[in-house]
């Protein structure tokens, strides 16, 4: 079985090498797409002009990771703008273990994970390239704090494909991770471009 290293990411003494700060994130997370649609004045939403000259608010962006109980490696990461589904990507979390308290093996705990920062050129010992760094969170039984959690893929720091693991995406088996949300390289690049255009949420919502 493929090895992933001790942790999902690499953050030595709290210093995240190669990780640029996110700055002001442009949108807020609605707790559900339906709730997002009902908010006409969400903090961070962009105002645009209408034909009447009055401003209207753009619906906030929501990022949702939906864990697949039958096959964790076939879970889904979705982007909503208000109630509208804008994009959905296959994603994995963990090595098939559905215990969210199992460090480095189990999938992510449910909840709203704050997006701390993002970069296209992360330079960790395990993760490189496109990466979204998430807050720490206690697992469902409150026995373990899941740390160094990311949305990431497998690539070199510059986004290119490497020649060996863990820098090269080989197929379906690479959706397995130490618990982080993992996308294939093409999809994570598409997601970055999309969120740069419509606005980044402040959180990742994890459900099952």
Coordinates of C-alpha atoms in Angstrom, one line a residue, residues 14-203:
X14 CA 4.4 26.4 13.1
X15 CA 6.3 27.8 10.1
X16 CA 4.6 26.8 6.8
X17 CA 7.3 27.0 4.1
X18 CA 6.2 28.4 0.8
X19 CA 2.7 29.2 2.1
X20 CA 1.6 32.7 1.2
X21 CA -1.0 34.4 3.4
X22 CA -4.5 34.5 2.0
X23 CA -5.1 38.2 2.8
X24 CA -8.7 39.2 3.0
X25 CA -10.8 36.3 1.8
X26 CA -13.5 37.6 -0.4
X27 CA -16.5 35.7 0.7
X28 CA -18.1 34.1 3.8
X29 CA -19.2 30.6 4.2
X30 CA -22.9 30.0 4.5
X31 CA -23.7 27.0 6.6
X32 CA -25.7 25.5 3.7
X33 CA -26.2 26.5 0.1
X34 CA -29.8 27.3 0.9
X35 CA -28.8 29.6 3.7
X36 CA -26.3 31.3 1.4
X37 CA -29.1 32.2 -1.0
X38 CA -31.1 33.9 1.7
X39 CA -28.3 36.2 2.7
X40 CA -28.4 39.4 0.7
X41 CA -25.8 41.3 2.7
X42 CA -23.1 38.7 3.4
X43 CA -19.8 40.1 4.7
X44 CA -17.2 40.0 1.9
X45 CA -19.7 39.6 -0.9
X46 CA -19.1 41.8 -3.9
X47 CA -21.6 44.5 -5.0
X48 CA -22.4 44.8 -8.7
X49 CA -24.6 47.3 -10.5
X50 CA -28.0 46.5 -12.0
X51 CA -29.8 48.0 -14.9
X52 CA -31.7 50.3 -12.5
X53 CA -28.5 51.6 -11.0
X54 CA -29.2 49.9 -7.7
X55 CA -26.5 47.6 -6.3
X56 CA -27.2 44.0 -5.7
X57 CA -25.0 41.5 -3.7
X58 CA -23.4 38.5 -5.3
X59 CA -24.3 35.3 -3.5
X60 CA -21.5 34.1 -1.3
X61 CA -19.4 31.1 -2.3
X62 CA -19.6 27.8 -0.3
X63 CA -17.1 25.0 -0.5
X64 CA -18.5 21.6 0.7
X65 CA -16.7 18.3 1.1
X66 CA -19.3 15.4 1.1
X67 CA -17.8 12.2 2.4
X68 CA -18.9 9.0 0.6
X69 CA -19.7 6.4 3.2
X70 CA -19.5 3.6 0.7
X71 CA -16.1 4.6 -0.8
X72 CA -14.2 7.5 0.9
X73 CA -11.9 7.7 -2.2
X74 CA -15.0 8.6 -4.2
X75 CA -16.1 11.5 -2.1
X76 CA -17.0 14.9 -3.6
X77 CA -15.8 18.5 -3.2
X78 CA -18.4 21.0 -4.5
X79 CA -18.5 24.7 -5.1
X80 CA -21.7 26.6 -4.6
X81 CA -22.6 30.2 -5.3
X82 CA -25.8 30.7 -3.3
X83 CA -27.9 27.7 -4.0
X84 CA -26.3 27.1 -7.4
X85 CA -23.9 24.3 -7.9
X86 CA -21.0 25.7 -9.9
X87 CA -18.6 22.8 -9.9
X88 CA -18.0 19.4 -8.3
X89 CA -14.8 17.4 -8.2
X90 CA -14.0 13.8 -7.1
X91 CA -12.0 13.9 -3.9
X92 CA -10.7 11.6 -1.2
X93 CA -9.9 11.8 2.4
X94 CA -8.0 9.2 4.5
X95 CA -6.9 5.7 3.5
X96 CA -10.4 4.2 3.6
X97 CA -10.7 4.5 7.4
X98 CA -14.0 6.2 8.4
X99 CA -12.8 6.9 12.0
X100 CA -12.2 10.6 12.0
X101 CA -10.2 10.3 15.2
X102 CA -7.6 8.0 13.5
X103 CA -4.7 10.4 12.9
X104 CA -2.9 10.0 9.5
X105 CA -5.4 7.3 8.5
X106 CA -9.0 8.4 9.0
X107 CA -11.0 10.8 7.0
X108 CA -11.7 14.4 8.1
X109 CA -14.1 15.2 11.0
X110 CA -17.3 16.9 10.0
X111 CA -17.6 20.6 10.6
X112 CA -16.7 24.0 9.3
X113 CA -12.9 24.2 8.8
X114 CA -11.5 27.7 8.6
X115 CA -9.4 28.3 5.5
X116 CA -6.2 29.9 6.9
X117 CA -4.4 30.5 3.7
X118 CA -3.8 29.2 0.1
X119 CA -1.0 29.0 -2.4
X120 CA 0.0 27.6 -5.8
X121 CA 3.6 27.0 -4.6
X122 CA 3.6 25.2 -1.3
X123 CA 6.9 23.6 -0.4
X124 CA 6.3 21.1 2.4
X125 CA 8.2 17.9 2.8
X126 CA 5.0 15.9 1.8
X127 CA 2.8 18.4 0.0
X128 CA 4.0 20.7 -2.8
X129 CA 2.3 23.0 -5.3
X130 CA -1.3 23.9 -5.1
X131 CA -2.5 23.8 -1.4
X132 CA -5.2 25.2 0.8
X133 CA -4.2 25.2 4.5
X134 CA -7.0 24.5 7.0
X135 CA -7.3 25.1 10.7
X136 CA -6.8 22.4 13.3
X137 CA -10.0 20.6 14.6
X138 CA -10.9 18.1 17.3
X139 CA -12.3 14.8 16.0
X140 CA -15.9 13.7 16.8
X141 CA -14.9 12.0 20.1
X142 CA -12.7 14.9 21.1
X143 CA -9.8 12.6 21.7
X144 CA -7.5 13.8 18.9
X145 CA -6.9 17.2 17.3
X146 CA -6.4 16.8 13.6
X147 CA -3.6 19.1 12.5
X148 CA -1.7 20.0 9.3
X149 CA -4.8 19.5 7.2
X150 CA -5.0 20.7 3.6
X151 CA -6.8 20.5 0.3
X152 CA -4.0 19.4 -2.0
X153 CA -2.9 17.0 -4.8
X154 CA 0.3 15.4 -5.9
X155 CA 2.8 17.6 -7.9
X156 CA 6.0 19.5 -7.8
X157 CA 6.2 22.9 -6.2
X158 CA 5.7 24.6 -9.5
X159 CA 2.6 22.6 -10.3
X160 CA 4.2 20.2 -12.7
X161 CA 4.2 16.4 -12.4
X162 CA 7.2 14.7 -10.8
X163 CA 8.7 11.4 -11.9
X164 CA 8.2 9.5 -8.7
X165 CA 5.8 9.4 -5.7
X166 CA 4.5 11.5 -4.0
X167 CA 5.0 14.1 -6.8
X168 CA 3.3 12.1 -9.6
X169 CA -0.4 11.4 -10.0
X170 CA -0.9 7.8 -11.1
X171 CA -4.6 7.3 -10.9
X172 CA -7.5 6.4 -8.6
X173 CA -5.2 5.1 -5.9
X174 CA -3.8 8.6 -5.4
X175 CA -7.1 9.9 -4.0
X176 CA -6.0 8.2 -0.7
X177 CA -4.4 10.5 1.8
X178 CA -3.5 10.9 5.5
X179 CA -6.8 12.6 6.1
X180 CA -6.6 15.7 3.9
X181 CA -9.0 16.4 1.1
X182 CA -7.2 15.3 -2.0
X183 CA -8.0 16.2 -5.6
X184 CA -6.3 15.2 -8.9
X185 CA -3.9 17.9 -10.2
X186 CA -6.2 19.1 -13.0
X187 CA -9.2 19.5 -10.7
X188 CA -7.3 21.5 -8.0
X189 CA -6.0 23.9 -10.6
X190 CA -9.5 24.3 -12.0
X191 CA -10.8 24.9 -8.5
X192 CA -8.2 27.6 -7.8
X193 CA -9.0 29.4 -11.1
X194 CA -12.8 29.2 -10.4
X195 CA -12.5 30.5 -6.8
X196 CA -10.1 33.3 -7.9
X197 CA -12.9 34.4 -10.3
X198 CA -16.0 34.0 -8.1
X199 CA -14.5 34.5 -4.7
X200 CA -13.0 32.3 -2.1
X201 CA -15.0 31.1 0.9
X202 CA -13.7 31.5 4.4
X203 CA -14.3 27.9 5.4

